[in-house]
mmCIF file of C-alpha atoms and ligand atoms in Angstrom:
data_model
loop_
_atom_site.group_PDB
_atom_site.id
_atom_site.type_symbol
_atom_site.label_atom_id
_atom_site.label_comp_id
_atom_site.label_asym_id
_atom_site.label_seq_id
_atom_site.Cartn_x
_atom_site.Cartn_y
_atom_site.Cartn_z
ATOM 1 C CA UNK A 196 -56.995 -31.405 -97.419
ATOM 2 C CA UNK A 197 -55.885 -32.102 -93.887
ATOM 3 C CA UNK A 198 -55.539 -27.934 -92.820
ATOM 4 C CA UNK A 199 -56.410 -25.691 -90.166
ATOM 5 C CA UNK A 200 -59.752 -24.208 -90.497
ATOM 6 C CA UNK A 201 -57.477 -20.685 -90.648
ATOM 7 C CA UNK A 202 -55.159 -20.838 -93.379
ATOM 8 C CA UNK A 203 -53.366 -17.758 -91.483
ATOM 9 C CA UNK A 204 -52.611 -19.555 -88.479
ATOM 10 C CA UNK A 205 -49.312 -22.167 -88.136
ATOM 11 C CA UNK A 206 -51.043 -25.728 -88.139
ATOM 12 C CA UNK A 207 -48.589 -26.490 -85.340
ATOM 13 C CA UNK A 208 -50.238 -23.976 -82.699
ATOM 14 C CA UNK A 209 -53.447 -24.095 -84.758
ATOM 15 C CA UNK A 210 -56.569 -24.715 -82.258
ATOM 16 C CA UNK A 211 -59.347 -25.762 -85.308
ATOM 17 C CA UNK A 212 -58.327 -28.268 -87.497
ATOM 18 C CA UNK A 213 -60.035 -30.202 -90.871
ATOM 19 C CA UNK A 214 -59.819 -33.047 -92.472
ATOM 20 C CA UNK A 215 -62.517 -35.497 -94.568
ATOM 21 C CA UNK A 216 -61.882 -38.585 -92.435
ATOM 22 C CA UNK A 217 -60.921 -39.047 -88.754
ATOM 23 C CA UNK A 218 -59.952 -42.450 -87.736
ATOM 24 C CA UNK A 219 -59.348 -42.702 -84.016
ATOM 25 C CA UNK A 220 -57.085 -45.493 -83.273
ATOM 26 C CA UNK A 221 -54.200 -47.111 -85.112
ATOM 27 C CA UNK A 222 -54.425 -51.015 -84.336
ATOM 28 C CA UNK A 223 -55.413 -53.105 -87.347
ATOM 29 C CA UNK A 224 -58.728 -51.942 -88.121
ATOM 30 C CA UNK A 225 -57.492 -48.430 -88.230
ATOM 31 C CA UNK A 226 -54.507 -49.245 -90.712
ATOM 32 C CA UNK A 227 -56.546 -50.732 -93.028
ATOM 33 C CA UNK A 228 -59.638 -47.857 -93.009
ATOM 34 C CA UNK A 229 -57.320 -45.514 -93.506
ATOM 35 C CA UNK A 230 -55.360 -47.837 -96.216
ATOM 36 C CA UNK A 231 -59.087 -48.559 -97.876
ATOM 37 C CA UNK A 232 -59.855 -44.929 -98.006
ATOM 38 C CA UNK A 233 -56.844 -43.639 -99.317
ATOM 39 C CA UNK A 234 -56.762 -43.653 -102.750
ATOM 40 C CA UNK A 235 -59.771 -42.068 -102.962
ATOM 41 C CA UNK A 236 -58.183 -38.661 -102.473
ATOM 42 C CA UNK A 237 -59.759 -38.234 -99.303
ATOM 43 C CA UNK A 238 -57.544 -35.885 -96.406
ATOM 44 C CA UNK A 239 -57.407 -38.734 -93.643
ATOM 45 C CA UNK A 240 -55.898 -38.243 -90.119
ATOM 46 C CA UNK A 241 -55.470 -41.056 -87.835
ATOM 47 C CA UNK A 242 -54.724 -40.560 -84.328
ATOM 48 C CA UNK A 243 -53.869 -42.742 -81.409
ATOM 49 C CA UNK A 244 -53.010 -42.310 -78.431
ATOM 50 C CA UNK A 245 -49.698 -44.815 -78.387
ATOM 51 C CA UNK A 246 -46.751 -43.510 -79.437
ATOM 52 C CA UNK A 247 -46.248 -45.521 -82.520
ATOM 53 C CA UNK A 248 -48.954 -47.233 -84.705
ATOM 54 C CA UNK A 249 -49.884 -51.247 -84.785
ATOM 55 C CA UNK A 250 -52.236 -51.340 -81.573
ATOM 56 C CA UNK A 251 -52.790 -54.091 -79.402
ATOM 57 C CA UNK A 252 -51.351 -56.996 -80.949
ATOM 58 C CA UNK A 253 -48.255 -54.575 -83.349
ATOM 59 C CA UNK A 254 -47.731 -52.902 -80.429
ATOM 60 C CA UNK A 255 -44.253 -51.463 -81.228
ATOM 61 C CA UNK A 256 -41.022 -51.310 -78.834
ATOM 62 C CA UNK A 257 -37.439 -52.433 -78.429
ATOM 63 C CA UNK A 258 -38.434 -55.667 -77.796
ATOM 64 C CA UNK A 259 -40.488 -56.069 -80.530
ATOM 65 C CA UNK A 260 -39.618 -57.939 -83.846
ATOM 66 C CA UNK A 261 -43.002 -56.598 -85.795
ATOM 67 C CA UNK A 262 -44.529 -59.505 -87.979
ATOM 68 C CA UNK A 263 -44.671 -59.033 -91.897
ATOM 69 C CA UNK A 264 -47.885 -57.866 -92.197
ATOM 70 C CA UNK A 265 -47.612 -55.473 -89.600
ATOM 71 C CA UNK A 266 -44.246 -53.889 -91.623
ATOM 72 C CA UNK A 267 -46.501 -53.603 -94.628
ATOM 73 C CA UNK A 268 -49.321 -51.538 -93.135
ATOM 74 C CA UNK A 269 -46.702 -49.124 -91.605
ATOM 75 C CA UNK A 270 -44.992 -48.566 -94.964
ATOM 76 C CA UNK A 271 -47.779 -48.315 -96.751
ATOM 77 C CA UNK A 272 -49.516 -45.646 -94.663
ATOM 78 C CA UNK A 273 -45.798 -43.508 -94.950
ATOM 79 C CA UNK A 274 -46.295 -44.036 -98.421
ATOM 80 C CA UNK A 275 -49.584 -42.096 -98.820
ATOM 81 C CA UNK A 276 -49.479 -38.364 -98.354
ATOM 82 C CA UNK A 277 -53.025 -37.570 -98.023
ATOM 83 C CA UNK A 278 -52.853 -39.712 -94.792
ATOM 84 C CA UNK A 279 -51.733 -37.824 -91.944
ATOM 85 C CA UNK A 280 -50.745 -40.066 -88.763
ATOM 86 C CA UNK A 281 -50.896 -38.373 -85.193
ATOM 87 C CA UNK A 282 -49.766 -40.697 -82.644
ATOM 88 C CA UNK A 283 -49.433 -39.898 -79.153
ATOM 89 C CA UNK A 284 -52.701 -38.214 -79.580
ATOM 90 C CA UNK A 285 -55.945 -38.703 -77.763
ATOM 91 C CA UNK A 286 -59.571 -37.723 -78.020
ATOM 92 C CA UNK A 287 -60.494 -36.052 -74.671
ATOM 93 C CA UNK A 288 -63.985 -34.516 -75.629
ATOM 94 C CA UNK A 289 -66.705 -33.156 -77.731
ATOM 95 C CA UNK A 290 -66.124 -29.673 -79.698
ATOM 96 C CA UNK A 291 -68.798 -27.098 -80.783
ATOM 97 C CA UNK A 292 -70.456 -28.531 -83.955
ATOM 98 C CA UNK A 293 -69.884 -25.944 -87.278
ATOM 99 C CA UNK A 294 -72.856 -26.280 -90.124
ATOM 100 C CA UNK A 295 -69.877 -27.440 -92.622
ATOM 101 C CA UNK A 296 -69.248 -30.689 -90.338
ATOM 102 C CA UNK A 297 -70.891 -33.515 -91.156
ATOM 103 C CA UNK A 298 -69.706 -35.430 -88.243
ATOM 104 C CA UNK A 299 -69.337 -34.347 -84.551
ATOM 105 C CA UNK A 300 -66.351 -32.225 -83.798
ATOM 106 C CA UNK A 301 -63.839 -33.756 -81.695
ATOM 107 C CA UNK A 302 -61.241 -31.884 -79.090
ATOM 108 C CA UNK A 303 -57.859 -33.547 -79.579
ATOM 109 C CA UNK A 304 -54.603 -33.257 -77.509
ATOM 110 C CA UNK A 305 -51.236 -34.403 -77.526
ATOM 111 C CA UNK A 306 -47.967 -33.443 -75.446
ATOM 112 C CA UNK A 307 -47.950 -29.882 -76.683
ATOM 113 C CA UNK A 308 -51.536 -28.800 -77.164
ATOM 114 C CA UNK A 309 -55.082 -28.847 -77.755
ATOM 115 C CA UNK A 310 -57.253 -28.527 -80.523
ATOM 116 C CA UNK A 311 -60.832 -29.267 -82.598
ATOM 117 C CA UNK A 312 -61.179 -31.448 -84.737
ATOM 118 C CA UNK A 313 -63.664 -30.722 -87.793
ATOM 119 C CA UNK A 314 -64.335 -33.766 -90.378
ATOM 120 C CA UNK A 315 -66.859 -35.024 -92.813
ATOM 121 C CA UNK A 316 -66.627 -39.040 -91.480
ATOM 122 C CA UNK A 317 -65.277 -40.246 -88.591
ATOM 123 C CA UNK A 318 -64.169 -43.967 -88.123
ATOM 124 C CA UNK A 319 -64.215 -45.374 -84.126
ATOM 125 C CA UNK A 320 -61.060 -48.237 -84.168
ATOM 126 C CA UNK A 321 -60.801 -48.077 -80.549
ATOM 127 C CA UNK A 322 -60.243 -51.910 -80.115
ATOM 128 C CA UNK A 323 -60.648 -53.624 -76.772
ATOM 129 C CA UNK A 324 -59.347 -53.730 -73.623
ATOM 130 C CA UNK A 325 -58.884 -56.773 -70.854
ATOM 131 C CA UNK A 326 -61.020 -56.842 -68.165
ATOM 132 C CA UNK A 327 -59.169 -56.885 -64.782
ATOM 133 C CA UNK A 328 -61.409 -58.575 -62.095
ATOM 134 C CA UNK A 329 -60.099 -57.750 -58.162
ATOM 135 C CA UNK A 330 -59.202 -60.612 -55.610
ATOM 136 C CA UNK A 331 -57.558 -60.407 -52.259
ATOM 137 C CA UNK A 332 -53.678 -58.976 -52.943
ATOM 138 C CA UNK A 333 -54.366 -57.575 -56.450
ATOM 139 C CA UNK A 334 -52.921 -54.676 -56.012
ATOM 140 C CA UNK A 335 -49.420 -55.865 -54.941
ATOM 141 C CA UNK A 336 -46.434 -54.601 -57.567
ATOM 142 C CA UNK A 337 -46.372 -57.571 -59.639
ATOM 143 C CA UNK A 338 -50.103 -58.157 -60.266
ATOM 144 C CA UNK A 339 -50.815 -56.793 -64.066
ATOM 145 C CA UNK A 340 -53.062 -57.735 -66.691
ATOM 146 C CA UNK A 341 -52.440 -60.588 -68.983
ATOM 147 C CA UNK A 342 -52.457 -58.586 -72.016
ATOM 148 C CA UNK A 343 -50.660 -55.473 -69.774
ATOM 149 C CA UNK A 344 -47.469 -57.804 -68.702
ATOM 150 C CA UNK A 345 -47.429 -58.719 -72.756
ATOM 151 C CA UNK A 346 -47.254 -54.910 -73.409
ATOM 152 C CA UNK A 347 -45.251 -53.809 -70.465
ATOM 153 C CA UNK A 348 -42.949 -56.393 -71.794
ATOM 154 C CA UNK A 349 -43.196 -55.476 -75.463
ATOM 155 C CA UNK A 350 -41.946 -51.395 -74.671
ATOM 156 C CA UNK A 351 -38.863 -52.781 -72.370
ATOM 157 C CA UNK A 352 -39.720 -54.289 -69.391
ATOM 158 C CA UNK A 353 -37.719 -56.906 -68.252
ATOM 159 C CA UNK A 354 -38.631 -59.911 -66.955
ATOM 160 C CA UNK A 355 -35.346 -62.161 -67.478
ATOM 161 C CA UNK A 356 -35.331 -64.848 -65.246
ATOM 162 C CA UNK A 357 -38.372 -64.126 -63.204
ATOM 163 C CA UNK A 358 -41.100 -66.653 -62.442
ATOM 164 C CA UNK A 359 -44.381 -65.946 -63.695
ATOM 165 C CA UNK A 360 -48.025 -67.123 -63.213
ATOM 166 C CA UNK A 361 -50.626 -66.218 -65.955
ATOM 167 C CA UNK A 362 -54.004 -66.656 -64.554
ATOM 168 C CA UNK A 363 -57.530 -66.317 -65.598
ATOM 169 C CA UNK A 364 -59.682 -66.896 -68.804
ATOM 170 C CA UNK A 365 -59.291 -66.647 -73.077
ATOM 171 C CA UNK A 366 -56.564 -67.559 -75.304
ATOM 172 C CA UNK A 367 -54.751 -64.034 -74.254
ATOM 173 C CA UNK A 368 -53.479 -65.905 -71.427
ATOM 174 C CA UNK A 369 -51.379 -68.536 -73.921
ATOM 175 C CA UNK A 370 -50.230 -65.334 -75.967
ATOM 176 C CA UNK A 371 -49.206 -63.601 -73.085
ATOM 177 C CA UNK A 372 -47.365 -66.526 -71.916
ATOM 178 C CA UNK A 373 -45.300 -66.968 -75.401
ATOM 179 C CA UNK A 374 -44.344 -63.286 -74.690
ATOM 180 C CA UNK A 375 -42.910 -63.683 -71.537
ATOM 181 C CA UNK A 376 -40.904 -66.928 -72.084
ATOM 182 C CA UNK A 377 -39.524 -65.573 -75.416
ATOM 183 C CA UNK A 378 -38.571 -62.524 -73.119
ATOM 184 C CA UNK A 379 -36.622 -64.909 -71.068
ATOM 185 C CA UNK A 380 -39.019 -65.146 -67.829
ATOM 186 C CA UNK A 381 -39.961 -68.749 -66.466
ATOM 187 C CA UNK A 382 -43.703 -69.255 -67.110
ATOM 188 C CA UNK A 383 -44.537 -71.587 -64.115
ATOM 189 C CA UNK A 384 -48.372 -71.940 -64.418
ATOM 190 C CA UNK A 385 -50.909 -70.895 -66.821
ATOM 191 C CA UNK A 386 -53.889 -71.038 -64.652
ATOM 192 C CA UNK A 387 -57.124 -70.814 -67.089
ATOM 193 C CA UNK A 388 -60.529 -70.920 -65.328
ATOM 194 C CA UNK A 389 -63.185 -72.551 -67.933
ATOM 195 C CA UNK A 390 -63.685 -76.015 -67.272
ATOM 196 C CA UNK A 391 -62.510 -78.628 -69.547
ATOM 197 C CA UNK A 392 -66.170 -79.385 -71.104
ATOM 198 C CA UNK A 393 -66.064 -75.453 -71.915
ATOM 199 C CA UNK A 394 -62.633 -75.244 -73.437
ATOM 200 C CA UNK A 395 -63.714 -79.048 -75.683
ATOM 201 C CA UNK A 396 -66.151 -76.869 -77.289
ATOM 202 C CA UNK A 397 -63.923 -74.042 -77.960
ATOM 203 C CA UNK A 398 -61.647 -76.750 -79.102
ATOM 204 C CA UNK A 399 -63.677 -78.320 -81.912
ATOM 205 C CA UNK A 400 -64.791 -75.121 -83.350
ATOM 206 C CA UNK A 401 -61.244 -74.247 -84.187
ATOM 207 C CA UNK A 402 -60.749 -76.387 -87.467
ATOM 208 C CA UNK A 403 -63.201 -74.020 -89.369
ATOM 209 C CA UNK A 404 -60.361 -71.383 -88.882
ATOM 210 C CA UNK A 405 -57.169 -73.293 -89.759
ATOM 211 C CA UNK A 406 -55.048 -69.908 -89.080
ATOM 212 C CA UNK A 407 -56.262 -69.885 -85.588
ATOM 213 C CA UNK A 408 -55.813 -73.324 -85.018
ATOM 214 C CA UNK A 409 -52.282 -73.358 -86.064
ATOM 215 C CA UNK A 410 -51.816 -70.276 -83.995
ATOM 216 C CA UNK A 411 -53.463 -72.084 -80.833
ATOM 217 C CA UNK A 412 -50.919 -75.465 -81.545
ATOM 218 C CA UNK A 413 -47.648 -72.986 -81.403
ATOM 219 C CA UNK A 414 -49.079 -71.504 -77.823
ATOM 220 C CA UNK A 415 -49.772 -74.512 -76.250
ATOM 221 C CA UNK A 416 -48.372 -74.537 -73.022
ATOM 222 C CA UNK A 417 -47.316 -77.750 -70.629
ATOM 223 C CA UNK A 418 -47.780 -75.504 -67.843
ATOM 224 C CA UNK A 419 -51.317 -74.969 -68.819
ATOM 225 C CA UNK A 420 -54.273 -75.878 -66.661
ATOM 226 C CA UNK A 421 -58.184 -75.742 -66.799
ATOM 227 C CA UNK A 422 -60.868 -74.908 -64.230
ATOM 228 C CA UNK A 423 -57.946 -73.433 -61.761
ATOM 229 C CA UNK A 424 -58.699 -69.669 -60.331
ATOM 230 C CA UNK A 425 -56.836 -67.343 -58.533
ATOM 231 C CA UNK A 426 -58.178 -66.694 -54.623
ATOM 232 C CA UNK A 427 -55.237 -64.726 -53.371
ATOM 233 C CA UNK A 428 -51.878 -63.184 -54.354
ATOM 234 C CA UNK A 429 -49.492 -63.432 -51.203
ATOM 235 C CA UNK A 430 -46.387 -60.952 -50.337
ATOM 236 C CA UNK A 431 -45.781 -57.747 -48.746
ATOM 237 C CA UNK A 432 -44.818 -55.511 -50.589
ATOM 238 C CA UNK A 433 -44.247 -57.455 -53.822
ATOM 239 C CA UNK A 434 -45.752 -60.161 -55.196
ATOM 240 C CA UNK A 435 -44.307 -63.556 -53.626
ATOM 241 C CA UNK A 436 -46.539 -66.054 -54.409
ATOM 242 C CA UNK A 437 -50.041 -67.221 -55.659
ATOM 243 C CA UNK A 438 -52.608 -69.386 -54.019
ATOM 244 C CA UNK A 439 -54.817 -71.538 -56.515
ATOM 245 C CA UNK A 440 -57.606 -73.619 -56.508
ATOM 246 C CA UNK A 441 -57.553 -76.622 -58.869
ATOM 247 C CA UNK A 442 -61.314 -77.884 -59.378
ATOM 248 C CA UNK A 443 -63.858 -77.957 -56.356
ATOM 249 C CA UNK A 444 -61.663 -79.083 -53.204
ATOM 250 C CA UNK A 445 -57.664 -78.947 -54.066
ATOM 251 C CA UNK A 446 -55.881 -76.010 -54.031
ATOM 252 C CA UNK A 447 -51.999 -75.429 -54.636
ATOM 253 C CA UNK A 448 -50.071 -72.112 -53.942
ATOM 254 C CA UNK A 449 -47.122 -71.376 -56.511
ATOM 255 C CA UNK A 450 -43.813 -69.154 -55.530
ATOM 256 C CA UNK A 451 -43.377 -66.369 -58.070
ATOM 257 C CA UNK A 452 -42.342 -62.960 -59.018
ATOM 258 C CA UNK A 453 -45.013 -61.590 -60.960
ATOM 259 C CA UNK A 454 -49.073 -62.599 -61.725
ATOM 260 C CA UNK A 455 -50.445 -61.510 -64.999
ATOM 261 C CA UNK A 456 -54.341 -61.963 -64.810
ATOM 262 C CA UNK A 457 -57.160 -61.450 -67.651
ATOM 263 C CA UNK A 458 -60.461 -62.106 -67.593
ATOM 264 C CA UNK A 459 -61.403 -61.433 -71.386
ATOM 265 C CA UNK A 460 -61.965 -58.288 -73.260
ATOM 266 C CA UNK A 461 -63.887 -55.594 -73.036
ATOM 267 C CA UNK A 462 -64.788 -53.250 -76.366
ATOM 268 C CA UNK A 463 -63.519 -49.726 -75.733
ATOM 269 C CA UNK A 464 -66.871 -48.125 -76.517
ATOM 270 C CA UNK A 465 -66.854 -44.797 -74.334
ATOM 271 C CA UNK A 466 -66.168 -42.615 -77.297
ATOM 272 C CA UNK A 467 -69.061 -44.337 -79.005
ATOM 273 C CA UNK A 468 -71.176 -44.133 -76.559
ATOM 274 C CA UNK A 469 -70.021 -40.050 -75.909
ATOM 275 C CA UNK A 470 -71.138 -39.378 -79.541
ATOM 276 C CA UNK A 471 -74.566 -41.368 -79.080
ATOM 277 C CA UNK A 472 -73.737 -44.558 -80.856
ATOM 278 C CA UNK A 473 -76.222 -47.548 -79.907
ATOM 279 C CA UNK A 474 -74.666 -50.570 -78.441
ATOM 280 C CA UNK A 475 -75.321 -54.202 -79.755
ATOM 281 C CA UNK A 476 -72.369 -55.661 -81.672
ATOM 282 C CA UNK A 477 -73.227 -59.567 -81.628
ATOM 283 C CA UNK A 478 -69.787 -60.821 -80.997
ATOM 284 C CA UNK A 479 -69.531 -59.127 -77.716
ATOM 285 C CA UNK A 480 -72.708 -60.363 -76.056
ATOM 286 C CA UNK A 481 -74.295 -56.934 -77.138
ATOM 287 C CA UNK A 482 -71.564 -54.416 -75.522
ATOM 288 C CA UNK A 483 -69.888 -53.168 -79.021
ATOM 289 C CA UNK A 484 -70.646 -50.717 -81.105
ATOM 290 C CA UNK A 485 -73.793 -51.704 -83.219
ATOM 291 C CA UNK A 486 -73.046 -51.256 -86.853
ATOM 292 C CA UNK A 487 -74.585 -52.188 -90.276
ATOM 293 C CA UNK A 488 -73.124 -54.140 -93.614
ATOM 294 C CA UNK A 489 -71.088 -50.383 -94.522
ATOM 295 C CA UNK A 490 -69.698 -50.085 -90.694
ATOM 296 C CA UNK A 491 -72.320 -47.211 -90.414
ATOM 297 C CA UNK A 492 -72.929 -46.626 -86.367
ATOM 298 C CA UNK A 493 -76.332 -45.369 -85.517
ATOM 299 C CA UNK A 494 -74.834 -41.982 -85.863
ATOM 300 C CA UNK A 495 -74.623 -40.312 -89.653
ATOM 301 C CA UNK A 496 -71.202 -39.824 -90.298
ATOM 302 C CA UNK A 497 -69.803 -42.432 -87.673
ATOM 303 C CA UNK A 498 -68.449 -45.642 -88.403
ATOM 304 C CA UNK A 499 -66.932 -48.226 -86.104
ATOM 305 C CA UNK A 500 -64.358 -51.386 -87.092
ATOM 306 C CA UNK A 501 -62.564 -53.745 -85.255
ATOM 307 C CA UNK A 502 -62.857 -55.039 -81.414
ATOM 308 C CA UNK A 503 -65.167 -51.823 -80.847
ATOM 309 C CA UNK A 504 -67.749 -53.650 -82.485
ATOM 310 C CA UNK A 505 -67.100 -57.360 -80.588
ATOM 311 C CA UNK A 506 -64.008 -59.608 -81.050
ATOM 312 C CA UNK A 507 -62.716 -61.634 -83.930
ATOM 313 C CA UNK A 508 -59.225 -60.699 -83.696
ATOM 314 C CA UNK A 509 -56.765 -59.016 -85.885
ATOM 315 C CA UNK A 510 -58.286 -60.581 -89.176
ATOM 316 C CA UNK A 511 -61.718 -59.599 -88.672
ATOM 317 C CA UNK A 512 -60.558 -56.267 -87.804
ATOM 318 C CA UNK A 513 -58.709 -55.428 -90.868
ATOM 319 C CA UNK A 514 -61.330 -56.762 -92.925
ATOM 320 C CA UNK A 515 -63.897 -54.407 -91.176
ATOM 321 C CA UNK A 516 -61.460 -51.588 -90.912
ATOM 322 C CA UNK A 517 -61.162 -52.034 -94.843
ATOM 323 C CA UNK A 518 -65.152 -51.915 -95.334
ATOM 324 C CA UNK A 519 -65.405 -48.767 -93.181
ATOM 325 C CA UNK A 520 -62.412 -46.900 -95.107
ATOM 326 C CA UNK A 521 -64.437 -47.975 -98.318
ATOM 327 C CA UNK A 522 -67.852 -46.738 -97.025
ATOM 328 C CA UNK A 523 -66.624 -43.399 -95.334
ATOM 329 C CA UNK A 524 -65.109 -42.847 -99.024
ATOM 330 C CA UNK A 525 -68.085 -43.564 -100.572
ATOM 331 C CA UNK A 526 -66.920 -46.462 -102.154
ATOM 332 C CA UNK A 527 -70.201 -48.770 -101.561
ATOM 333 C CA UNK A 528 -69.096 -51.738 -104.121
ATOM 334 C CA UNK A 529 -65.926 -52.179 -102.504
ATOM 335 C CA UNK A 530 -66.663 -52.042 -99.271
HETATM 336 C C1 FAD B 240 -54.383 -55.906 -73.607
HETATM 337 C C2 FAD B 240 -54.289 -56.837 -75.183
HETATM 338 C C3 FAD B 240 -53.379 -57.653 -75.715
HETATM 339 C C4 FAD B 240 -53.566 -58.387 -76.929
HETATM 340 N N1 FAD B 240 -52.895 -58.961 -77.366
HETATM 341 C C5 FAD B 240 -53.041 -59.738 -78.273
HETATM 342 C C6 FAD B 240 -52.728 -60.723 -79.249
HETATM 343 O O1 FAD B 240 -51.295 -60.547 -78.568
HETATM 344 N N2 FAD B 240 -52.927 -61.637 -80.114
HETATM 345 C C7 FAD B 240 -54.222 -61.432 -80.486
HETATM 346 O O2 FAD B 240 -54.088 -62.091 -81.811
HETATM 347 N N3 FAD B 240 -55.042 -60.263 -80.360
HETATM 348 C C8 FAD B 240 -54.750 -59.794 -79.170
HETATM 349 N N4 FAD B 240 -55.668 -59.184 -78.628
HETATM 350 C C9 FAD B 240 -56.452 -58.726 -79.137
HETATM 351 C C10 FAD B 240 -57.181 -57.418 -80.335
HETATM 352 O O3 FAD B 240 -57.007 -56.482 -79.691
HETATM 353 C C11 FAD B 240 -57.051 -57.610 -81.623
HETATM 354 O O4 FAD B 240 -56.697 -58.800 -82.298
HETATM 355 C C12 FAD B 240 -56.790 -56.412 -82.900
HETATM 356 O O5 FAD B 240 -55.436 -55.617 -81.886
HETATM 357 C C13 FAD B 240 -57.861 -55.855 -82.912
HETATM 358 O O6 FAD B 240 -57.550 -54.774 -83.518
HETATM 359 P P1 FAD B 240 -58.242 -53.038 -83.103
HETATM 360 O O7 FAD B 240 -57.702 -52.403 -84.575
HETATM 361 O O8 FAD B 240 -59.722 -53.525 -83.344
HETATM 362 O O9 FAD B 240 -58.003 -52.529 -81.855
HETATM 363 P P2 FAD B 240 -56.511 -52.395 -81.388
HETATM 364 O O10 FAD B 240 -55.446 -53.199 -81.641
HETATM 365 O O11 FAD B 240 -56.818 -52.254 -79.985
HETATM 366 O O12 FAD B 240 -56.248 -50.892 -81.421
HETATM 367 C C14 FAD B 240 -57.068 -49.987 -80.974
HETATM 368 C C15 FAD B 240 -56.523 -48.707 -81.130
HETATM 369 O O13 FAD B 240 -56.726 -47.277 -80.318
HETATM 370 C C16 FAD B 240 -56.343 -46.756 -79.611
HETATM 371 N N5 FAD B 240 -57.239 -45.723 -78.861
HETATM 372 C C17 FAD B 240 -58.848 -46.229 -78.209
HETATM 373 N N6 FAD B 240 -59.215 -44.897 -78.022
HETATM 374 C C18 FAD B 240 -58.613 -44.380 -78.335
HETATM 375 C C19 FAD B 240 -58.416 -42.734 -77.753
HETATM 376 N N7 FAD B 240 -59.756 -42.093 -77.333
HETATM 377 N N8 FAD B 240 -58.120 -41.683 -78.483
HETATM 378 C C20 FAD B 240 -56.741 -42.222 -79.292
HETATM 379 N N9 FAD B 240 -56.466 -43.439 -79.691
HETATM 380 C C21 FAD B 240 -56.947 -44.622 -79.120
HETATM 381 C C22 FAD B 240 -55.665 -47.692 -78.563
HETATM 382 O O14 FAD B 240 -54.670 -47.044 -77.867
HETATM 383 C C23 FAD B 240 -55.469 -48.887 -79.528
HETATM 384 O O15 FAD B 240 -54.124 -48.719 -80.269
HETATM 385 C C24 FAD B 240 -55.531 -58.084 -77.051
HETATM 386 C C25 FAD B 240 -55.890 -58.083 -76.970
HETATM 387 C C26 FAD B 240 -55.403 -56.683 -75.543
HETATM 388 C C27 FAD B 240 -57.142 -55.370 -75.165
#
């Protein structure tokens, strides 16, 4: 059961709590893990540092209409009384291991308190973050990550009427451009630094995943240019323009109010590494947490799923999360 270790203590103020399965991260992977493990009857605690579950792709906020799949996951979560969701909660360190623990003990905190969380299993669903590389002017107000701009818009940033340049590399640029356009901004350029040859290779793979191909087509943007690099953001107290290099010899300067840059994703492995988990996720160039076929990491009792193990989008995160949830519940066949 989800309960304080010392029963006489008020749960709100207890300093030690215990559950069967502790899931870190309530994105697609964490939600799928919780829902897969729930029918076993295990006491599940799922924590996330955001105010609402959903992770990156299903981030909730005043400007968001959640997709049906996200709503279904949230509704299913609420139906399981053995799942305890703790939003606004993060892991801040390692606690003292007790003999009854089968997994490492973690220190958690929310806005009001801190406590030690004991568990038999931990599932790390900590996702990924975007890589932002520096360039002249990158600290000016108005420069953000591409995914960060998307997240800010979802939680209420008003970009109506603003001119935005989105730059860097990867599919997230197009997703960010679509979000900004829907929110009333004018996306004046999507500058993809990869050359056409690399993009053609990527496009050739898309028919293998029809859903992704349809999604890519729906995100196509007439302002998108390949082989286009950010050289400098100009402005004194705020972004006023961005200078881009087009091909080997040509430059262009575009007046704008915001520049949103992302250079791909990096798996969030700090927590896993703190626990001693080995790296080696193959879809992340070896930077993700290494897992076996049952999503077990190299540390006993610790599983990992989703983008913390490598990249592949929400579909892969959902499948891996479900596998980890079943495996953590001892349901090897289902996993
Ligand atoms: C900025 C950004 C924007 C993205 N936007 C899109 C998009 O529009 N479309 C798309 O297809 N893909 C997008 N992605 C890719 C996206 O990460 C995956 O498609 C999908 O969300 C991965 O699911 P996940 O459950 O593995 O991780 P995530 O959805 O990233 O969920 C991980 C969760 O764990 C939480 N967390 C991490 N560490 C801790 C900790 N120590 N304590 C508590 N909580 C913690 C995070 O806050 C997060 O809520 C985006 C990625 C990023 C980084």
